[in-house]
Amino acid sequence: MKGKISKSFLITVFLSLVLFTSSFAQKVYVFELKEDIGPSAWRTVKQAYDSAQSRKVDYVLLELNTYGGALNFADSIRTKLLESKIKTIVYINNNAASAGALISLASDYIYIHPGGSIGAASVVNAQGEVLPEKYQSYMRGLMRSTAEVRNRDPQLAEAFVDPNVSLPSIKKDGQLLTLTSKEAVKFELAKAEVMNRNMIYKDLNLTQVQETVYRKGTIDHIIGFLINPAVSGILILLIIGGIYAEMQAPGLGFAIAVSIVAAMLFFAPLYIQGLAANWEIAVFVVGIILIMLEVFVIPGFGIIGILGIIFVTCGLTFSLVANDFLDFKLAYPGMLFNSFLLVIGAMVLSVILMVIFGKSLLKAPVFRRLVLKEEQKSEEGYTSSVLKSNLLNKEGIARTVLRPSGKIEIEGVWYDAVALDGFIEEGEEVYVDKHENYSLFVRRKTEHA
């Protein structure tokens, strides 16, 4: 009995000691940014801090290795670090250039790997060319204010951006400041040089550390893939190509389905990342509606169609660029222009490809198997989707404007038709020149005569 009591007592004491000890453990949430600073990095930071807050950790440790990125997202990350009630440690391993320097300055503690560097934060465009003074002035202000909040030397921070800041003991006038790991520690920008995270914990006197490491999930990798500019260009090509194919041969089904799926894959990740706003998606949808009205309802092609093309172009372009309702001051320099080129280039290329390969694609057996066959009842004035060769050279009347597609009537039955010689007005007499799939291809009767 005594033995049993002693054993139970020992177990109770052991568990109590474990609970007592764990209550004094320091919780640290670790995540990495080893990429260009952009929407993906900003999403990672938001998720990491939300998770850290829910776990009630004591520290967030950000392991950083970047050459920079978009200023607007760097500023968002900076603000997140400054507003966080959780102490933030930035471990520079190995580079914190440009936007990375700004993020580092916003942390409570900076540690740096031997051989690492921090600085060179002037604002440049996609080609690496230094942008005008208004951009540099804004960045200088951000760097100074961030350094002041964290009690770091604002002159050092400003020298990362402005080569004219005079620091004779560190650099020559006219040169941007970039500090090595030893220099960063010497001038008290970084707390210490460290080889790993354990050395950081030791320097901060964290003797008992419970570490939680954030890892990107499958969805994060998918989103990162879809927002790649090359993938965005392909999706735009599919969106426009599907719409163009549907206008050339209404009722295909498969073409418009491809366009809808491509549009969802284009906008969804951008919306999740905070790039595409509701109004930008609405502009794109309105543009599609205007184009459809111009093609299928309003005679000719005029202002409505042109507005539709402009709306579609702007909706796609603005979704790729961070902005506050057309305020692009924080967007990555040159990003708006590059996005316009991407969208317009993809649109033009999709139309060219459809003109060159469109007919061959419609005839391909694989495509025909994917095309949705719609059911049309004869009592409603329609034929089945399978057309017979005896309709060749039959004469009829255009029941809608054909520009180039629309409806015609032959012997009291309505058919889908595509004009081969430009627009045909409603009421004009036509004849069947050929048929493919389930669409008739017609010409004006005057030309048949």
CSV table of C-alpha atoms in Angstrom, one decimal:
chain,number,residue,atom,x,y,z
A,1,MET,CA,0.0,0.0,0.0
A,2,LYS,CA,2.8,2.3,0.9
A,3,GLY,CA,4.6,1.5,-2.3
A,4,LYS,CA,1.5,2.3,-4.3
A,5,ILE,CA,1.0,5.6,-2.5
A,6,SER,CA,4.6,6.5,-3.0
A,7,LYS,CA,4.4,5.8,-6.7
A,8,SER,CA,1.2,7.8,-7.2
A,9,PHE,CA,2.7,10.6,-5.2
A,10,LEU,CA,5.9,10.7,-7.4
A,11,ILE,CA,3.8,10.8,-10.6
A,12,THR,CA,1.7,13.6,-9.2
A,13,VAL,CA,4.9,15.5,-8.2
A,14,PHE,CA,6.4,14.9,-11.7
A,15,LEU,CA,3.4,16.2,-13.5
A,16,SER,CA,3.2,19.2,-11.3
A,17,LEU,CA,6.8,20.0,-12.0
A,18,VAL,CA,6.2,19.7,-15.8
A,19,LEU,CA,3.2,22.0,-15.6
A,20,PHE,CA,5.1,24.4,-13.4
A,21,THR,CA,8.1,24.4,-15.7
A,22,SER,CA,6.0,24.8,-18.9
A,23,SER,CA,4.3,27.8,-17.4
A,24,PHE,CA,7.6,29.7,-17.4
A,25,ALA,CA,8.6,28.5,-21.0
A,26,GLN,CA,8.9,31.3,-23.6
A,27,LYS,CA,6.7,30.6,-26.7
A,28,VAL,CA,8.3,31.7,-30.0
A,29,TYR,CA,6.5,31.6,-33.4
A,30,VAL,CA,8.9,31.2,-36.3
A,31,PHE,CA,8.3,31.9,-40.0
A,32,GLU,CA,10.4,32.8,-43.1
A,33,LEU,CA,10.4,35.4,-45.8
A,34,LYS,CA,12.9,34.2,-48.5
A,35,GLU,CA,11.4,35.8,-51.6
A,36,ASP,CA,10.7,39.2,-53.2
A,37,ILE,CA,8.4,41.3,-51.0
A,38,GLY,CA,5.0,41.2,-52.7
A,39,PRO,CA,1.4,39.9,-52.2
A,40,SER,CA,2.6,36.4,-51.3
A,41,ALA,CA,4.9,37.7,-48.6
A,42,TRP,CA,2.3,40.0,-47.2
A,43,ARG,CA,-0.2,37.1,-47.0
A,44,THR,CA,2.4,35.0,-45.2
A,45,VAL,CA,3.0,37.7,-42.6
A,46,LYS,CA,-0.7,38.2,-42.0
A,47,GLN,CA,-1.3,34.5,-41.5
A,48,ALA,CA,1.8,34.1,-39.3
A,49,TYR,CA,0.8,36.9,-37.0
A,50,ASP,CA,-2.8,35.8,-36.8
A,51,SER,CA,-1.6,32.3,-35.8
A,52,ALA,CA,0.9,33.7,-33.3
A,53,GLN,CA,-1.7,35.8,-31.7
A,54,SER,CA,-4.2,32.9,-31.3
A,55,ARG,CA,-1.4,30.9,-29.7
A,56,LYS,CA,-0.6,33.7,-27.3
A,57,VAL,CA,3.2,33.5,-28.0
A,58,ASP,CA,5.8,35.8,-26.4
A,59,TYR,CA,7.9,36.4,-29.5
A,60,VAL,CA,7.6,36.2,-33.3
A,61,LEU,CA,10.8,35.4,-35.1
A,62,LEU,CA,11.0,36.3,-38.8
A,63,GLU,CA,13.9,34.8,-40.7
A,64,LEU,CA,14.6,37.2,-43.6
A,65,ASN,CA,16.5,36.8,-46.8
A,66,THR,CA,15.3,39.2,-49.6
A,67,TYR,CA,16.7,41.7,-52.1
A,68,GLY,CA,13.5,43.8,-51.8
A,69,GLY,CA,10.2,44.1,-53.6
A,70,ALA,CA,7.1,46.2,-53.8
A,71,LEU,CA,7.1,49.2,-51.6
A,72,ASN,CA,3.3,49.1,-50.8
A,73,PHE,CA,3.6,45.5,-49.4
A,74,ALA,CA,6.8,46.3,-47.6
A,75,ASP,CA,5.0,49.2,-45.9
A,76,SER,CA,2.1,47.0,-45.0
A,77,ILE,CA,4.4,44.5,-43.4
A,78,ARG,CA,6.3,47.3,-41.6
A,79,THR,CA,3.0,48.6,-40.2
A,80,LYS,CA,2.0,45.1,-39.1
A,81,LEU,CA,5.3,44.7,-37.1
A,82,LEU,CA,5.0,48.2,-35.6
A,83,GLU,CA,1.4,47.6,-34.4
A,84,SER,CA,1.9,44.1,-33.1
A,85,LYS,CA,1.8,43.7,-29.3
A,86,ILE,CA,4.0,40.6,-29.7
A,87,LYS,CA,7.7,41.3,-29.6
A,88,THR,CA,9.2,40.7,-33.1
A,89,ILE,CA,12.7,39.4,-33.8
A,90,VAL,CA,14.1,39.7,-37.4
A,91,TYR,CA,17.0,37.3,-38.1
A,92,ILE,CA,18.7,38.5,-41.3
A,93,ASN,CA,20.0,35.4,-43.0
A,94,ASN,CA,21.6,36.6,-45.3
A,95,ASN,CA,20.2,39.7,-47.0
A,96,ALA,CA,17.9,42.6,-46.1
A,97,ALA,CA,18.1,44.9,-49.0
A,98,SER,CA,15.7,47.7,-49.9
A,99,ALA,CA,12.2,46.6,-48.7
A,100,GLY,CA,13.9,44.1,-46.5
A,101,ALA,CA,15.8,46.9,-44.7
A,102,LEU,CA,12.5,48.7,-44.0
A,103,ILE,CA,11.0,45.5,-42.5
A,104,SER,CA,14.0,44.9,-40.4
A,105,LEU,CA,13.9,48.4,-38.9
A,106,ALA,CA,10.3,47.8,-37.8
A,107,SER,CA,11.3,44.9,-35.6
A,108,ASP,CA,12.1,45.0,-31.8
A,109,TYR,CA,15.3,43.1,-32.3
A,110,ILE,CA,17.6,42.6,-35.3
A,111,TYR,CA,20.1,39.7,-35.4
A,112,ILE,CA,22.2,39.1,-38.5
A,113,HIS,CA,24.1,36.1,-39.8
A,114,PRO,CA,27.9,36.5,-40.2
A,115,GLY,CA,28.5,37.7,-43.8
A,116,GLY,CA,25.0,39.1,-44.1
A,117,SER,CA,24.1,42.7,-45.1
A,118,ILE,CA,21.4,45.3,-44.7
A,119,GLY,CA,20.8,48.5,-46.7
A,120,ALA,CA,20.7,49.8,-50.3
A,121,ALA,CA,17.0,50.9,-50.1
A,122,SER,CA,16.6,53.5,-52.8
A,123,VAL,CA,13.4,53.1,-54.9
A,124,VAL,CA,14.1,51.7,-58.4
A,125,ASN,CA,11.9,50.4,-61.2
A,126,ALA,CA,11.8,46.9,-62.7
A,127,GLN,CA,15.0,47.6,-64.7
A,128,GLY,CA,16.9,48.7,-61.6
A,129,GLU,CA,16.9,52.4,-62.5
A,130,VAL,CA,16.6,54.9,-59.7
A,131,LEU,CA,13.3,56.7,-59.7
A,132,PRO,CA,12.6,60.5,-59.3
A,133,GLU,CA,13.0,62.4,-56.1
A,134,LYS,CA,9.3,62.1,-55.0
A,135,TYR,CA,9.7,58.3,-54.6
A,136,GLN,CA,13.0,58.7,-52.7
A,137,SER,CA,11.6,61.3,-50.4
A,138,TYR,CA,8.7,59.1,-49.5
A,139,MET,CA,11.1,56.2,-48.8
A,140,ARG,CA,13.4,58.4,-46.7
A,141,GLY,CA,10.5,59.4,-44.6
A,142,LEU,CA,9.4,55.8,-44.0
A,143,MET,CA,12.9,54.7,-43.1
A,144,ARG,CA,13.5,57.6,-40.7
A,145,SER,CA,10.1,57.3,-38.9
A,146,THR,CA,10.5,53.6,-38.5
A,147,ALA,CA,14.0,53.9,-37.1
A,148,GLU,CA,12.8,56.6,-34.6
A,149,VAL,CA,9.9,54.4,-33.3
A,150,ARG,CA,12.4,51.6,-32.6
A,151,ASN,CA,15.0,53.9,-31.1
A,152,ARG,CA,17.5,53.3,-33.9
A,153,ASP,CA,19.7,55.9,-35.6
A,154,PRO,CA,17.4,57.7,-38.2
A,155,GLN,CA,20.4,59.0,-40.1
A,156,LEU,CA,21.7,55.5,-40.7
A,157,ALA,CA,18.2,54.5,-42.0
A,158,GLU,CA,18.1,57.6,-44.3
A,159,ALA,CA,21.5,56.8,-45.7
A,160,PHE,CA,20.1,53.5,-46.9
A,161,VAL,CA,18.0,55.6,-49.4
A,162,ASP,CA,19.9,58.8,-49.9
A,163,PRO,CA,23.5,58.8,-51.1
A,164,ASN,CA,23.9,62.4,-50.2
A,165,VAL,CA,23.6,61.7,-46.4
A,166,SER,CA,27.1,62.4,-45.1
A,167,LEU,CA,28.6,59.7,-42.9
A,168,PRO,CA,32.3,60.0,-43.4
A,169,SER,CA,33.2,57.3,-40.8
A,170,ILE,CA,31.1,54.7,-42.7
A,171,LYS,CA,30.9,55.6,-46.4
A,172,LYS,CA,31.9,58.1,-49.0
A,173,ASP,CA,29.5,60.9,-49.9
A,174,GLY,CA,27.4,60.1,-53.0
A,175,GLN,CA,27.2,56.4,-52.1
A,176,LEU,CA,24.3,54.5,-50.7
A,177,LEU,CA,24.8,52.9,-47.4
A,178,THR,CA,25.0,49.1,-47.1
A,179,LEU,CA,26.2,47.6,-43.8
A,180,THR,CA,27.9,44.3,-43.3
A,181,SER,CA,27.0,42.1,-40.4
A,182,LYS,CA,29.9,43.4,-38.3
A,183,GLU,CA,29.1,47.0,-39.1
A,184,ALA,CA,25.4,46.6,-38.4
A,185,VAL,CA,26.4,45.4,-34.9
A,186,LYS,CA,29.1,48.0,-34.4
A,187,PHE,CA,26.6,50.9,-35.2
A,188,GLU,CA,24.0,49.3,-33.0
A,189,LEU,CA,21.5,48.6,-35.8
A,190,ALA,CA,21.7,44.9,-35.1
A,191,LYS,CA,21.9,43.4,-31.6
A,192,ALA,CA,24.4,40.6,-32.5
A,193,GLU,CA,25.9,38.3,-35.1
A,194,VAL,CA,24.4,34.8,-34.7
A,195,MET,CA,24.8,31.5,-36.6
A,196,ASN,CA,21.3,30.1,-35.7
A,197,ARG,CA,18.1,30.7,-33.8
A,198,ASN,CA,19.5,29.1,-30.6
A,199,MET,CA,22.1,31.8,-30.3
A,200,ILE,CA,19.3,34.4,-30.5
A,201,TYR,CA,17.5,32.7,-27.6
A,202,LYS,CA,20.7,32.6,-25.6
A,203,ASP,CA,21.4,36.3,-26.2
A,204,LEU,CA,17.8,37.2,-25.1
A,205,ASN,CA,18.2,34.9,-22.0
A,206,LEU,CA,15.3,32.7,-23.1
A,207,THR,CA,16.3,29.5,-21.3
A,208,GLN,CA,13.2,27.5,-22.0
A,209,VAL,CA,11.8,28.0,-25.5
A,210,GLN,CA,8.7,26.4,-27.1
A,211,GLU,CA,9.1,26.9,-30.8
A,212,THR,CA,6.3,26.7,-33.3
A,213,VAL,CA,7.3,26.9,-37.0
A,214,TYR,CA,4.9,28.2,-39.6
A,215,ARG,CA,4.9,26.3,-42.9
A,216,LYS,CA,3.1,27.2,-46.1
A,217,GLY,CA,0.2,24.9,-47.1
A,218,THR,CA,-0.9,23.7,-50.5
A,219,ILE,CA,-3.2,26.6,-51.0
A,220,ASP,CA,-0.4,29.1,-50.4
A,221,HIS,CA,1.7,27.3,-53.1
A,222,ILE,CA,-1.2,27.3,-55.6
A,223,ILE,CA,-1.9,31.0,-55.0
A,224,GLY,CA,1.7,31.8,-55.5
A,225,PHE,CA,1.7,29.9,-58.8
A,226,LEU,CA,-1.5,31.5,-60.1
A,227,ILE,CA,-0.3,35.1,-59.4
A,228,ASN,CA,2.9,34.6,-61.3
A,229,PRO,CA,2.8,37.2,-64.2
A,230,ALA,CA,3.4,34.5,-66.8
A,231,VAL,CA,0.5,32.4,-65.5
A,232,SER,CA,-1.7,35.5,-65.3
A,233,GLY,CA,-0.9,36.2,-69.0
A,234,ILE,CA,-1.9,32.7,-70.0
A,235,LEU,CA,-5.2,33.0,-68.0
A,236,ILE,CA,-6.0,36.4,-69.8
A,237,LEU,CA,-5.3,34.7,-73.1
A,238,LEU,CA,-7.8,31.9,-72.2
A,239,ILE,CA,-10.4,34.5,-71.0
A,240,ILE,CA,-10.3,36.5,-74.2
A,241,GLY,CA,-9.9,33.5,-76.5
A,242,GLY,CA,-12.9,31.8,-75.0
A,243,ILE,CA,-15.1,34.9,-75.4
A,244,TYR,CA,-13.9,35.4,-79.0
A,245,ALA,CA,-14.6,31.8,-79.9
A,246,GLU,CA,-18.1,32.0,-78.4
A,247,MET,CA,-18.8,35.1,-80.4
A,248,GLN,CA,-17.7,33.5,-83.6
A,249,ALA,CA,-19.8,30.4,-83.0
A,250,PRO,CA,-22.5,30.9,-80.4
A,251,GLY,CA,-23.6,27.9,-78.3
A,252,LEU,CA,-20.3,26.1,-78.2
A,253,GLY,CA,-20.5,25.9,-74.4
A,254,PHE,CA,-17.0,24.6,-73.9
A,255,ALA,CA,-15.3,27.9,-75.1
A,256,ILE,CA,-17.3,30.1,-72.7
A,257,ALA,CA,-16.8,27.6,-69.9
A,258,VAL,CA,-13.0,27.8,-70.4
A,259,SER,CA,-13.3,31.6,-70.3
A,260,ILE,CA,-15.3,31.6,-67.0
A,261,VAL,CA,-12.9,29.1,-65.3
A,262,ALA,CA,-9.9,31.1,-66.5
A,263,ALA,CA,-11.5,34.3,-65.1
A,264,MET,CA,-12.1,32.7,-61.7
A,265,LEU,CA,-8.5,31.4,-61.6
A,266,PHE,CA,-7.3,34.9,-62.5
A,267,PHE,CA,-9.3,36.9,-60.0
A,268,ALA,CA,-9.7,34.6,-57.0
A,269,PRO,CA,-6.0,34.5,-55.9
A,270,LEU,CA,-5.6,38.2,-56.5
A,271,TYR,CA,-8.7,38.9,-54.4
A,272,ILE,CA,-7.4,36.7,-51.6
A,273,GLN,CA,-4.1,38.4,-51.7
A,274,GLY,CA,-5.8,41.8,-51.5
A,275,LEU,CA,-4.9,43.0,-55.0
A,276,ALA,CA,-8.2,42.6,-56.8
A,277,ALA,CA,-10.9,44.7,-55.2
A,278,ASN,CA,-14.7,44.3,-55.7
A,279,TRP,CA,-14.9,47.4,-57.9
A,280,GLU,CA,-12.1,46.1,-60.2
A,281,ILE,CA,-13.9,42.8,-60.7
A,282,ALA,CA,-17.1,44.7,-61.4
A,283,VAL,CA,-15.4,46.9,-64.0
A,284,PHE,CA,-14.3,43.7,-65.8
A,285,VAL,CA,-17.8,42.2,-65.7
A,286,VAL,CA,-19.4,45.4,-67.0
A,287,GLY,CA,-16.9,45.4,-69.8
A,288,ILE,CA,-17.9,41.9,-70.8
A,289,ILE,CA,-21.6,42.8,-70.7
A,290,LEU,CA,-21.0,45.9,-72.9
A,291,ILE,CA,-19.1,43.8,-75.5
A,292,MET,CA,-21.9,41.2,-75.6
A,293,LEU,CA,-24.5,43.9,-76.0
A,294,GLU,CA,-22.6,45.4,-78.9
A,295,VAL,CA,-22.1,42.1,-80.6
A,296,PHE,CA,-25.5,40.5,-80.1
A,297,VAL,CA,-28.0,43.4,-79.6
A,298,ILE,CA,-26.8,46.8,-80.9
A,299,PRO,CA,-26.3,47.1,-84.6
A,300,GLY,CA,-22.8,47.9,-85.8
A,301,PHE,CA,-19.8,48.3,-83.6
A,302,GLY,CA,-19.4,51.7,-81.9
A,303,ILE,CA,-19.0,53.4,-78.6
A,304,ILE,CA,-20.5,50.6,-76.5
A,305,GLY,CA,-18.1,48.0,-77.9
A,306,ILE,CA,-15.1,50.3,-77.4
A,307,LEU,CA,-16.1,51.1,-73.9
A,308,GLY,CA,-16.5,47.3,-73.2
A,309,ILE,CA,-12.9,46.7,-74.4
A,310,ILE,CA,-11.6,49.6,-72.3
A,311,PHE,CA,-13.5,48.3,-69.2
A,312,VAL,CA,-12.2,44.7,-69.6
A,313,THR,CA,-8.6,46.0,-70.1
A,314,CYS,CA,-8.8,48.2,-67.1
A,315,GLY,CA,-10.5,45.6,-64.9
A,316,LEU,CA,-7.8,43.1,-65.6
A,317,THR,CA,-4.9,45.6,-65.3
A,318,PHE,CA,-6.0,47.3,-62.1
A,319,SER,CA,-6.5,43.9,-60.5
A,320,LEU,CA,-2.8,43.2,-61.0
A,321,VAL,CA,-1.6,46.4,-59.4
A,322,ALA,CA,-2.1,47.4,-55.7
A,323,ASN,CA,-4.0,50.7,-55.5
A,324,ASP,CA,-6.5,52.5,-53.3
A,325,PHE,CA,-9.2,53.2,-55.8
A,326,LEU,CA,-6.9,54.4,-58.6
A,327,ASP,CA,-4.3,55.9,-56.2
A,328,PHE,CA,-1.1,54.1,-57.3
A,329,LYS,CA,1.4,56.1,-55.2
A,330,LEU,CA,2.5,53.0,-53.2
A,331,ALA,CA,2.5,50.6,-56.2
A,332,TYR,CA,5.8,49.2,-57.3
A,333,PRO,CA,7.2,51.8,-59.8
A,334,GLY,CA,6.4,50.9,-63.4
A,335,MET,CA,4.0,48.1,-62.3
A,336,LEU,CA,0.9,49.8,-63.8
A,337,PHE,CA,2.6,50.2,-67.2
A,338,ASN,CA,3.9,46.7,-67.1
A,339,SER,CA,0.5,45.3,-66.2
A,340,PHE,CA,-1.1,47.2,-69.1
A,341,LEU,CA,1.5,45.7,-71.5
A,342,LEU,CA,0.8,42.2,-70.1
A,343,VAL,CA,-3.0,42.5,-70.4
A,344,ILE,CA,-3.0,44.2,-73.9
A,345,GLY,CA,-0.3,41.8,-75.2
A,346,ALA,CA,-2.3,38.7,-74.0
A,347,MET,CA,-5.5,40.0,-75.5
A,348,VAL,CA,-4.0,40.8,-78.9
A,349,LEU,CA,-2.2,37.4,-78.9
A,350,SER,CA,-5.4,35.5,-78.0
A,351,VAL,CA,-7.3,37.1,-80.9
A,352,ILE,CA,-4.4,36.5,-83.3
A,353,LEU,CA,-4.2,32.8,-82.3
A,354,MET,CA,-7.9,32.4,-82.6
A,355,VAL,CA,-7.9,33.9,-86.1
A,356,ILE,CA,-5.1,31.7,-87.2
A,357,PHE,CA,-6.0,28.4,-85.5
A,358,GLY,CA,-9.7,29.0,-84.7
A,359,LYS,CA,-11.2,27.1,-87.6
A,360,SER,CA,-8.8,24.2,-87.2
A,361,LEU,CA,-9.6,24.0,-83.5
A,362,LEU,CA,-13.3,23.9,-84.2
A,363,LYS,CA,-12.9,21.0,-86.6
A,364,ALA,CA,-10.6,19.0,-84.3
A,365,PRO,CA,-12.1,15.7,-83.1
A,366,VAL,CA,-10.9,16.3,-79.5
A,367,PHE,CA,-12.6,19.7,-79.4
A,368,ARG,CA,-15.8,18.4,-80.9
A,369,ARG,CA,-16.0,15.8,-78.1
A,370,LEU,CA,-15.7,18.6,-75.5
A,371,VAL,CA,-18.3,20.8,-77.1
A,372,LEU,CA,-21.6,20.9,-75.3
A,373,LYS,CA,-24.5,19.9,-77.5
A,374,GLU,CA,-27.6,21.9,-76.6
A,375,GLU,CA,-31.1,20.5,-77.1
A,376,GLN,CA,-33.5,22.6,-79.2
A,377,LYS,CA,-37.1,21.6,-79.6
A,378,SER,CA,-38.7,21.7,-83.1
A,379,GLU,CA,-42.0,22.9,-81.7
A,380,GLU,CA,-40.1,26.1,-80.5
A,381,GLY,CA,-38.8,26.7,-84.1
A,382,TYR,CA,-35.4,25.1,-83.7
A,383,THR,CA,-33.6,22.1,-85.2
A,384,SER,CA,-31.4,19.6,-83.5
A,385,SER,CA,-27.7,20.4,-83.3
A,386,VAL,CA,-26.9,18.0,-86.1
A,387,LEU,CA,-27.5,19.7,-89.4
A,388,LYS,CA,-28.1,17.9,-92.7
A,389,SER,CA,-26.3,18.5,-95.9
A,390,ASN,CA,-29.6,19.2,-97.7
A,391,LEU,CA,-29.5,22.7,-96.2
A,392,LEU,CA,-26.7,23.7,-98.5
A,393,ASN,CA,-27.7,26.5,-100.9
A,394,LYS,CA,-31.1,26.8,-99.1
A,395,GLU,CA,-32.3,30.4,-98.9
A,396,GLY,CA,-33.7,32.1,-95.8
A,397,ILE,CA,-34.0,35.3,-93.9
A,398,ALA,CA,-31.8,36.8,-91.1
A,399,ARG,CA,-34.0,37.0,-88.0
A,400,THR,CA,-31.3,38.8,-86.0
A,401,VAL,CA,-28.4,40.9,-87.0
A,402,LEU,CA,-25.4,38.7,-87.9
A,403,ARG,CA,-22.2,40.3,-86.7
A,404,PRO,CA,-21.0,37.8,-87.6
A,405,SER,CA,-23.2,35.3,-85.7
A,406,GLY,CA,-26.9,35.3,-85.1
A,407,LYS,CA,-30.2,33.5,-86.1
A,408,ILE,CA,-31.7,32.8,-89.5
A,409,GLU,CA,-34.9,31.2,-90.6
A,410,ILE,CA,-35.2,28.6,-93.4
A,411,GLU,CA,-38.6,27.2,-94.3
A,412,GLY,CA,-40.1,28.2,-90.9
A,413,VAL,CA,-37.2,26.8,-88.8
A,414,TRP,CA,-34.7,28.9,-87.0
A,415,TYR,CA,-30.9,28.1,-87.0
A,416,ASP,CA,-27.7,29.4,-85.6
A,417,ALA,CA,-25.7,31.0,-88.4
A,418,VAL,CA,-22.4,32.8,-89.0
A,419,ALA,CA,-22.0,35.4,-91.8
A,420,LEU,CA,-19.1,34.8,-94.0
A,421,ASP,CA,-19.0,38.3,-95.7
A,422,GLY,CA,-19.3,40.7,-92.8
A,423,PHE,CA,-22.4,41.9,-90.9
A,424,ILE,CA,-25.8,41.0,-92.3
A,425,GLU,CA,-28.8,43.1,-91.1
A,426,GLU,CA,-32.0,41.7,-89.7
A,427,GLY,CA,-34.5,40.9,-92.5
A,428,GLU,CA,-31.9,40.5,-95.3
A,429,GLU,CA,-32.2,37.4,-97.5
A,430,VAL,CA,-29.4,34.9,-97.2
A,431,TYR,CA,-28.3,31.5,-98.5
A,432,VAL,CA,-26.4,28.6,-96.9
A,433,ASP,CA,-22.8,28.4,-98.2
A,434,LYS,CA,-21.6,25.6,-95.9
A,435,HIS,CA,-22.1,24.1,-92.4
A,436,GLU,CA,-19.7,22.9,-89.8
A,437,ASN,CA,-20.4,21.3,-86.4
A,438,TYR,CA,-24.0,22.6,-85.9
A,439,SER,CA,-23.6,26.2,-87.2
A,440,LEU,CA,-24.6,27.3,-90.7
A,441,PHE,CA,-22.3,29.6,-92.6
A,442,VAL,CA,-24.3,32.0,-94.8
A,443,ARG,CA,-23.9,34.8,-97.3
A,444,ARG,CA,-26.2,37.5,-98.7
A,445,LYS,CA,-28.6,36.2,-101.4
A,446,THR,CA,-27.6,39.0,-103.7
A,447,GLU,CA,-24.1,37.5,-103.9
A,448,HIS,CA,-25.7,34.0,-104.6
A,449,ALA,CA,-27.6,35.5,-107.5
